[in-house]
XYZ file of C-alpha atoms in Angstrom:
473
model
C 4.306 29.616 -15.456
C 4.861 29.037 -11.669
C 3.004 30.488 -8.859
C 5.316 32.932 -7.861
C 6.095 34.003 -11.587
C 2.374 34.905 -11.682
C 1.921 36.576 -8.244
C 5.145 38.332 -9.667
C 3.477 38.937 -13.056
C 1.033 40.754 -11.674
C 2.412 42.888 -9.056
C 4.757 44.153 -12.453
C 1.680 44.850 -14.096
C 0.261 47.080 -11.012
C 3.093 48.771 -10.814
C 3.456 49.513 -14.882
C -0.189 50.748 -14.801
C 0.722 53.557 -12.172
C 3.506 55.049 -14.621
C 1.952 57.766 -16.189
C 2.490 57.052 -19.802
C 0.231 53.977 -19.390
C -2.671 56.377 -18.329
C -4.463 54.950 -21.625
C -4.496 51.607 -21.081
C -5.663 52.116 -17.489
C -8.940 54.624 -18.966
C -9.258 51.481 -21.350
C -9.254 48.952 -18.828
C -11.871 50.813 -16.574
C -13.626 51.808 -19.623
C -13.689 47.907 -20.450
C -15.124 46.700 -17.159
C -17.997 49.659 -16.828
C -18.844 49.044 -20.578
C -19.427 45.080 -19.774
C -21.205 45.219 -16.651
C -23.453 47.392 -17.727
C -24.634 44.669 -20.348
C -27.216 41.758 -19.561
C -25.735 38.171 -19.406
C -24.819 36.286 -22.264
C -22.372 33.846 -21.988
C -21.032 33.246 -25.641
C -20.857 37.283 -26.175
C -18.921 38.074 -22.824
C -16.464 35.135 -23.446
C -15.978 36.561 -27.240
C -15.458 40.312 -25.697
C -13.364 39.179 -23.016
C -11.154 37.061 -25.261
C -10.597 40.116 -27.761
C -10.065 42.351 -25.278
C -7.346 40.460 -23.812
C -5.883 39.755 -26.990
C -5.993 43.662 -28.001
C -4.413 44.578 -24.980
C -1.593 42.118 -24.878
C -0.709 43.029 -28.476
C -0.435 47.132 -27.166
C 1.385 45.950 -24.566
C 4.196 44.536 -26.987
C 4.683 47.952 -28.867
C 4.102 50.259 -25.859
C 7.737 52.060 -24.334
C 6.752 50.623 -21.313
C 7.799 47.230 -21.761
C 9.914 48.117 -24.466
C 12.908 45.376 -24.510
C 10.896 42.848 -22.291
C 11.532 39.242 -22.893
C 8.578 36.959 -24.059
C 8.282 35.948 -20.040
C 7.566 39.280 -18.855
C 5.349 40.081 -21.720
C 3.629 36.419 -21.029
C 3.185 38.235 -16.843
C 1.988 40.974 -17.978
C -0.605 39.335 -19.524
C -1.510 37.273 -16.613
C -1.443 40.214 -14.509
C -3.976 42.049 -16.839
C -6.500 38.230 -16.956
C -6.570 37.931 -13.606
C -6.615 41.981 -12.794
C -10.203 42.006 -15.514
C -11.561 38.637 -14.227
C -11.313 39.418 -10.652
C -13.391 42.665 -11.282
C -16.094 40.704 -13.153
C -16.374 37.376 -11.525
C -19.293 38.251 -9.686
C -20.801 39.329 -13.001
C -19.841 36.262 -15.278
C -19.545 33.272 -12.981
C -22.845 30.799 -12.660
C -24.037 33.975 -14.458
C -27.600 32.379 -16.103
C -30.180 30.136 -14.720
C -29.451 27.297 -16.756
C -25.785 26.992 -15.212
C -26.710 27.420 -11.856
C -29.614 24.437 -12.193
C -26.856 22.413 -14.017
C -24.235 23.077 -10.815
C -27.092 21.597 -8.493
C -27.986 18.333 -10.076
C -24.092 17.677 -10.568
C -23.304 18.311 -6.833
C -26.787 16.224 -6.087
C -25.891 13.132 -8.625
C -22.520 13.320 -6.856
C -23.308 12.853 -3.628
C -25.374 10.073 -3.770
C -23.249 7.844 -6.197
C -20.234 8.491 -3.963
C -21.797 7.024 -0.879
C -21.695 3.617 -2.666
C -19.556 3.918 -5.718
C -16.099 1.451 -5.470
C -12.716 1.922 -7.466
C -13.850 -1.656 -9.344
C -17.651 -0.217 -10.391
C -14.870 2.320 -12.672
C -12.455 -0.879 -13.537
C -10.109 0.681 -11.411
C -7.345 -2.663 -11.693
C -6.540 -3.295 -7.770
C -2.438 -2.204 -7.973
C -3.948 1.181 -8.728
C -6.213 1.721 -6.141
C -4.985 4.182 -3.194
C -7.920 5.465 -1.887
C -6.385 7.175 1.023
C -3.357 8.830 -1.064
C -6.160 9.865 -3.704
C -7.818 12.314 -0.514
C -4.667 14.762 -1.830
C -6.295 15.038 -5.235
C -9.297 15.743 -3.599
C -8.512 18.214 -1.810
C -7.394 19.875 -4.487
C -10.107 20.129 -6.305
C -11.751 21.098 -3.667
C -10.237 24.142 -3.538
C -11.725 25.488 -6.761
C -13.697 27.714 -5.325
C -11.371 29.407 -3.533
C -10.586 31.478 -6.081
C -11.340 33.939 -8.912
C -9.231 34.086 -11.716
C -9.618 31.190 -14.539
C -5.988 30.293 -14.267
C -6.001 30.000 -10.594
C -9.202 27.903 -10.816
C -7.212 25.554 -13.354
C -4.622 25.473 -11.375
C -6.888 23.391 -8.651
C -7.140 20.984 -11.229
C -3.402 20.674 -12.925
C -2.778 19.858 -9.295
C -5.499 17.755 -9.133
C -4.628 15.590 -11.958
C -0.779 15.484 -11.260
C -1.331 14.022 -7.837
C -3.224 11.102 -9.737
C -0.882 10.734 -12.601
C 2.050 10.680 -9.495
C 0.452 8.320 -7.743
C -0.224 5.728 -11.010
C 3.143 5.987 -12.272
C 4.557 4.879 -8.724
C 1.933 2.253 -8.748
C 2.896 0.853 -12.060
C 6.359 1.048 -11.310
C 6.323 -1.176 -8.070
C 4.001 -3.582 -9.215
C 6.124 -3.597 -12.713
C 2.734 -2.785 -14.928
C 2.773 -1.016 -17.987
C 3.267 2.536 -17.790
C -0.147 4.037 -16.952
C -1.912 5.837 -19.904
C -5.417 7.779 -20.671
C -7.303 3.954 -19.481
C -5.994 4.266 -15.928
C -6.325 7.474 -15.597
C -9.779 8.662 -16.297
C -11.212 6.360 -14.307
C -9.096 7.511 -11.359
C -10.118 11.242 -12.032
C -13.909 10.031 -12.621
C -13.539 8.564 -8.768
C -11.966 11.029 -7.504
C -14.165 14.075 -8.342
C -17.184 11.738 -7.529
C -15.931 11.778 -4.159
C -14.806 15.706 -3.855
C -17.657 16.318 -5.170
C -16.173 20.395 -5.616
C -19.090 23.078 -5.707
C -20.411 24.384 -8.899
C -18.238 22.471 -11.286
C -19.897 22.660 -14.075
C -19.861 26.608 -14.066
C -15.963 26.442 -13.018
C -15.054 24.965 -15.810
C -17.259 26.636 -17.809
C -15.943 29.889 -16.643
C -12.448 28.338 -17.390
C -13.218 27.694 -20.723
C -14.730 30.895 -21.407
C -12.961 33.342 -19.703
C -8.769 31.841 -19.805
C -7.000 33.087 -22.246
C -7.022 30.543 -25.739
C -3.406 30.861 -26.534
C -2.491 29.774 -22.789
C -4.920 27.026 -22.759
C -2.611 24.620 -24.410
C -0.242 21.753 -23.616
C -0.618 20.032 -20.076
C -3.338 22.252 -19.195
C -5.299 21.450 -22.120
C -4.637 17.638 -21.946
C -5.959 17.872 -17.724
C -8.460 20.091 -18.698
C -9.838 17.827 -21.091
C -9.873 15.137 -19.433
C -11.844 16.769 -16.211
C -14.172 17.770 -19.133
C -14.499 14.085 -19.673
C -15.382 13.300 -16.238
C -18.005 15.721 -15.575
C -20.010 14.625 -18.881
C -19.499 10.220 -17.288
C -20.836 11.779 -14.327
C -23.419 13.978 -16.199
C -24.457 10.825 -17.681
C -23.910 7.902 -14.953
C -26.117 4.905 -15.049
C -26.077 1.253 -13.894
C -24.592 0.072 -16.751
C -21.538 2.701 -16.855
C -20.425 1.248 -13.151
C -20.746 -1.762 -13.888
C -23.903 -2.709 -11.510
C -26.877 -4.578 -11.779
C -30.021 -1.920 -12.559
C -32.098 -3.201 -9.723
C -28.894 -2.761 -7.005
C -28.132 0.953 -8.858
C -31.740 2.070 -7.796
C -31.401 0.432 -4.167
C -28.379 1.955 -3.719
C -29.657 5.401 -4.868
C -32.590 5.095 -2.767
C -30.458 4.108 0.258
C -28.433 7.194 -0.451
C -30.829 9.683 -0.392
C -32.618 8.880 2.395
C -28.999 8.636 4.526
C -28.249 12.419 3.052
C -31.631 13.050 4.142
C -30.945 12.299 7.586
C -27.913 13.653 8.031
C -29.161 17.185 6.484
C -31.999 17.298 9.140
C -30.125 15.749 12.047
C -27.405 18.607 11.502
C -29.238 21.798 10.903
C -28.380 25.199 12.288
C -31.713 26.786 13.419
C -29.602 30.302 12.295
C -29.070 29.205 9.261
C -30.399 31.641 6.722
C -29.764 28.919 4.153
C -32.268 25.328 3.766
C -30.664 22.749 5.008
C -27.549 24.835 5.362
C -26.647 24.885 1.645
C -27.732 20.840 0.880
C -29.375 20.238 -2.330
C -32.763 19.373 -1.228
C -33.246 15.293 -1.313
C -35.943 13.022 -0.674
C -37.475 12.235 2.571
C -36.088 8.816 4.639
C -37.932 5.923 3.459
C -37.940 2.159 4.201
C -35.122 0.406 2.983
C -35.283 -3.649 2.581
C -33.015 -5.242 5.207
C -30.738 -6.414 2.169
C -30.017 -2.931 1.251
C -28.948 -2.332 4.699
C -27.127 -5.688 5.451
C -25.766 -4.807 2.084
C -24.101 -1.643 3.425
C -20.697 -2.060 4.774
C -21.010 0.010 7.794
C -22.055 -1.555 10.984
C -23.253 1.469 12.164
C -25.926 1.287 9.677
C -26.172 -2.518 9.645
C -29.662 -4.373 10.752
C -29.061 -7.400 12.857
C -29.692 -10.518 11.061
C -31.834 -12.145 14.040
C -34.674 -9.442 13.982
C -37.587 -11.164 13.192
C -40.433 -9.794 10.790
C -42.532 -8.773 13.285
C -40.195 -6.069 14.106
C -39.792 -4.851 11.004
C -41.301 -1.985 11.470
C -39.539 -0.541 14.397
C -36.548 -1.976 13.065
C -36.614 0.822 10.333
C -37.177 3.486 12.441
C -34.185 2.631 14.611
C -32.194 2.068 11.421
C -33.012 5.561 10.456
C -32.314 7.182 13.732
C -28.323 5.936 13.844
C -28.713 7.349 10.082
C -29.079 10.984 11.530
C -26.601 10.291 13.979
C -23.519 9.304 12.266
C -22.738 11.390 9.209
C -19.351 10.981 7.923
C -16.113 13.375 8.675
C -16.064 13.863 4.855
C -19.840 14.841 4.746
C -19.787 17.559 7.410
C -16.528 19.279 6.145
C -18.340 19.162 2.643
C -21.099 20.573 3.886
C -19.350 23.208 6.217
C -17.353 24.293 3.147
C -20.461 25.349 1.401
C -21.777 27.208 4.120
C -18.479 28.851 4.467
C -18.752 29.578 0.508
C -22.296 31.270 1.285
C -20.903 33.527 3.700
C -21.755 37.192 3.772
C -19.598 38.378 6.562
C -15.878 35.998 5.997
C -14.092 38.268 8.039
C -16.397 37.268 11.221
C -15.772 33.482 9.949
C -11.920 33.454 9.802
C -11.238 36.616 12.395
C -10.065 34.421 14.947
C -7.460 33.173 13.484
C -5.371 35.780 12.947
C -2.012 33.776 10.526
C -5.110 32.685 7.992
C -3.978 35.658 5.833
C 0.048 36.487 6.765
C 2.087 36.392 4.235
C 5.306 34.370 3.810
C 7.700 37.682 4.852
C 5.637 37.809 8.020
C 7.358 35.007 9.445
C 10.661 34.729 9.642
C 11.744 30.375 9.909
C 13.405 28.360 7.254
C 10.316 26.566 6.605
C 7.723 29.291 6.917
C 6.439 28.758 3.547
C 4.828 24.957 3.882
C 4.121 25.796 7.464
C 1.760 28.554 6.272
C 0.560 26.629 3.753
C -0.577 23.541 6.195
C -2.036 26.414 8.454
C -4.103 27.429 6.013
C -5.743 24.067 5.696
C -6.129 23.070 8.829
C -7.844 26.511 9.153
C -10.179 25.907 6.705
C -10.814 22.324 7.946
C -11.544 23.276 11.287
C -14.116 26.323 10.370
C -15.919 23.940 7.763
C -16.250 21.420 10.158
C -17.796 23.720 12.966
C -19.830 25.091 10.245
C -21.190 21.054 9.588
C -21.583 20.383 12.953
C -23.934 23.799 13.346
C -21.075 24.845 15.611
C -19.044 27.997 16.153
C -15.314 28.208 16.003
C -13.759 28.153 20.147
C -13.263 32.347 19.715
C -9.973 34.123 21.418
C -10.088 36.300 24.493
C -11.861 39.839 23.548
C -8.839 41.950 22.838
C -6.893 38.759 20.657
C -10.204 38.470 18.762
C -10.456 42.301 17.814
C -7.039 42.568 16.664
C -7.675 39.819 14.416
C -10.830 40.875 13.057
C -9.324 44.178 12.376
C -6.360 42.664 10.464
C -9.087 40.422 8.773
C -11.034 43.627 7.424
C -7.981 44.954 5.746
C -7.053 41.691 3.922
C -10.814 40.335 2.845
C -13.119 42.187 0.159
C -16.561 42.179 1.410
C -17.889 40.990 -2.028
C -15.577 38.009 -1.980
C -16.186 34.313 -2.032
C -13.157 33.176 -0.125
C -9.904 33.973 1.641
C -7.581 36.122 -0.416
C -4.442 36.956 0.200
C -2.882 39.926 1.472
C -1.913 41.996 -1.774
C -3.466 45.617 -1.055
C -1.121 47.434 -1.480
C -0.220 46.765 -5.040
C -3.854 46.618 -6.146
C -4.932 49.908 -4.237
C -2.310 51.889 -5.731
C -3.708 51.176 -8.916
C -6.733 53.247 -8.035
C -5.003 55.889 -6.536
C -3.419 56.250 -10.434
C -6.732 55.911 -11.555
C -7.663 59.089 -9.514
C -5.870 61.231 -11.599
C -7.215 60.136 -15.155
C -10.045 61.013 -16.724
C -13.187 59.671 -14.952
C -16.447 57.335 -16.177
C -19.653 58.971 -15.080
C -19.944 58.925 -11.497
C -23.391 56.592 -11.017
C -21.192 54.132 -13.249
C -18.145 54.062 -11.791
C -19.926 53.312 -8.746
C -20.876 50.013 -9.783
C -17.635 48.460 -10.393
C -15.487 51.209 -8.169
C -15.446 49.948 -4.920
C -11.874 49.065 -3.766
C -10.204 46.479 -6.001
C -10.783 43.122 -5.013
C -7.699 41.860 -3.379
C -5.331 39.563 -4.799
C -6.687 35.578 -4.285
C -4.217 33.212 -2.938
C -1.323 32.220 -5.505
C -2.280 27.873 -5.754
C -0.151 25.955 -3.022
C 3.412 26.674 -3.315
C 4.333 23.312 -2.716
C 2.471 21.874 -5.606
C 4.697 21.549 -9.115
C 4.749 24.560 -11.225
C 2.651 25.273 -14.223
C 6.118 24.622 -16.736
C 3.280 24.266 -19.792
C 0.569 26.669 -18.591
C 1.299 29.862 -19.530
């Protein structure tokens, strides 16, 4: 189903729910999300009451008069509408939801960035006409976006579009270097690299939330295949060793030693004093320690590099210096990283993102031919820019007073205080949903305040520009 079919999907679905025959399914709905949050964590029995739930709605749906002579699409939106309605609502309540997730998310992200520091497209027996390092950046930015959202299908989304830049970019490679079309060989590895070097937060909870929480009968076809596959790569990764890249055992620990003394120094060389965080949201590493002057030689950045003609007598200071231009020169890729988790962590987005005041217009808000991909590139650089700052323990250049309240006041209206990320502005459509709920019959007051607080707004539909979902319904 494509983007705007689903933003579409659900907006019908708002709008059915405020007709007052389907008074019933909104009590059941409400009755639903009270009844569930109420419960203690447990992963397989949410994703089994979830699942049913779904399922028993969709199936009233189909002999309800309100969608009486609907076609299969429109029943297919409304049942988008009502995932990504119910998911929203308990995200915060099912996501990274036990311990054992959340330690799992950690050493991933950890693992992760210290193999990428070193890891080459030949360690994965990446064959040299596919390797495109710089055109596989787009597939990491996808992914990277994962946590931008809250529904399961617009978290697999981030990935479809993840995967479909690398199968793009293999089938051009094949075809002008006149291989073999590429198959599941060439393109594991390639996804294996490529998350390695997004490194996206929490993966291991996104895609268990994916799994548990998106609908079974629309997790099929492409989606299923991609899905699989990232599945794949995070259990390589999970499991990564000298031998599975290819290295000598003795150069995999050097390496790894290397790399977490370099994260090391770049998490205490850029720390925000403010910071309510450690280390601003870095997993916590090792102290620096010596390195041989092999394992730096070894390195292929001169910044980094000791100078062959140092004798042993200097050894010593020759480290220290070594580790000093380590704190100093932390990658572009490192501090956006690490801005975008801070940015994640947020309490207040609205301060974060009220200067810039286009973040969260909508497409009908401009008016040029090309509004649409302008936005969209906007929106990027945006979020580029802030998680940058954020790395370099830096605030945003703010507007002039009067610029800067009118954004932050148009920011309040369009972000939900309990959010993760920057949603988009659909308000309207999901507050007059509780104004229909107003006139049924009510949950008891202590629980409806629990779950009751405005409706979380709409997230961003995935990037319009990116192919549509033609197997993911």
């Amino acid at each position: 189903m494509e983007n705007a079919d689903v933003f579409l999907g659900l907006q019908d679905f708002l709008e059915r729910m405020r007709q007052p025959s389907a008074a019933e399914f909104v009590k059941a709905i409400k009755s639903f999300i009270v009844s569930f949050s109420n419960n203690a964590p447990d992963p397989e029995r949410d994703s089994a009451l979830v699942q049913a739930f779904l399922a028993k709605m969709e199936a009233d749906f189909r002999a309800h008069p309100l969608w009486a002579g609907c076609t299969e699409e429109e029943l297919e939106s409304a049942g988008e509408g009502l995932e990504k309605y119910v998911m929203t609502k308990l995200f915060a309540r099912v996501f990274a939801s036990v311990p054992d997730d959340v330690k799992l998310d950690d050493q991933l992200s950890e693992k992760m960035a210290l193999i990428q520091q070193f890891v080459r497209p030949e360690n994965l027996d990446i064959e040299p006409p596919f390797q495109n390092e710089s055109s596989w950046l787009l597939a990491q930015k996808e992914l990277q976006k994962i946590n931008m959202y809250k529904a399961p299908r617009d978290k697999l989304v981030c990935i479809l579009n993840c995967c479909r830049v690398i199968s793009n970019l293999l089938l051009n490679a094949s075809l002008a270097s006149k291989e073999n079309p590429p198959g599941a060989d060439e393109f594991l590895p390639v996804l294996i690299y490529v998350t390695l070097k997004a490194n996206p937060p929490q993966l291991h909870s996104n895609l268990l939330y994916i799994q548990r929480f998106r609908h079974q009968s629309r997790l099929v076809g492409e989606a299923a295949y991609y899905f699989t596959n990232m599945l794949s790569a995070e259990s390589f990764i999970s499991n990564i060793d000298a031998k599975a890249i290819s290295m000598d055992e003795a150069e995999f620990e050097s390496n790894m030693e290397f790399a977490r003394a370099m994260l090391s120094g770049i998490s205490v060389d850029t720390q925000d004093p403010g910071s309510p965080y450690p280390n601003n949201g870095q997993h916590p590493v090792a102290e620096p320690t010596r390195h041989k002057n092999k394992a730096l030689n070894d390195n292929k950045d001169p910044a980094v590099r000791t100078p062959s003609s140092v004798t042993k007598s200097e050894g010593k200071k020759v480290a220290f210096a070594d580790e000093l231009l380590i704190t100093k020169v932390p990658s572009l890729s490192d501090l956006e990283n690490k801005g975008a988790n801070m940015i994640l962590k947020e309490d207040k987005l609205n301060e974060v993102f009220g200067e810039f005041p286009y973040l969260f217009a909508s497409v009908g808000d401009l008016t040029v031919s090309d509004v649409e991909d302008l936005l969209n590139n906007y929106k990027q650089l945006v979020f580029k820019y802030v998680s940058l700052s954020k790395g370099l323990g830096v605030s945003p250049t703010p507007q002039p007073p009067a610029a800067q309240n009118n954004s932050e006041d148009r920011a309040e209206t369009t972000i939900d205080s309990s959010d993760g990320g920057p949603l988009d502005e659909n308000n309207k459509s999901e507050e007059s949903i509780d104004k229909t709920e107003e006139t049924l019959d009510k949950v008891s007051p202590i629980e409806e305040q629990k779950v009751e607080s405005d409706l979380p707004q709409d997230e961003p539909a995935a990037p319009d520009g990116d192919a549509p979902l033609s197997n993911q319904k």
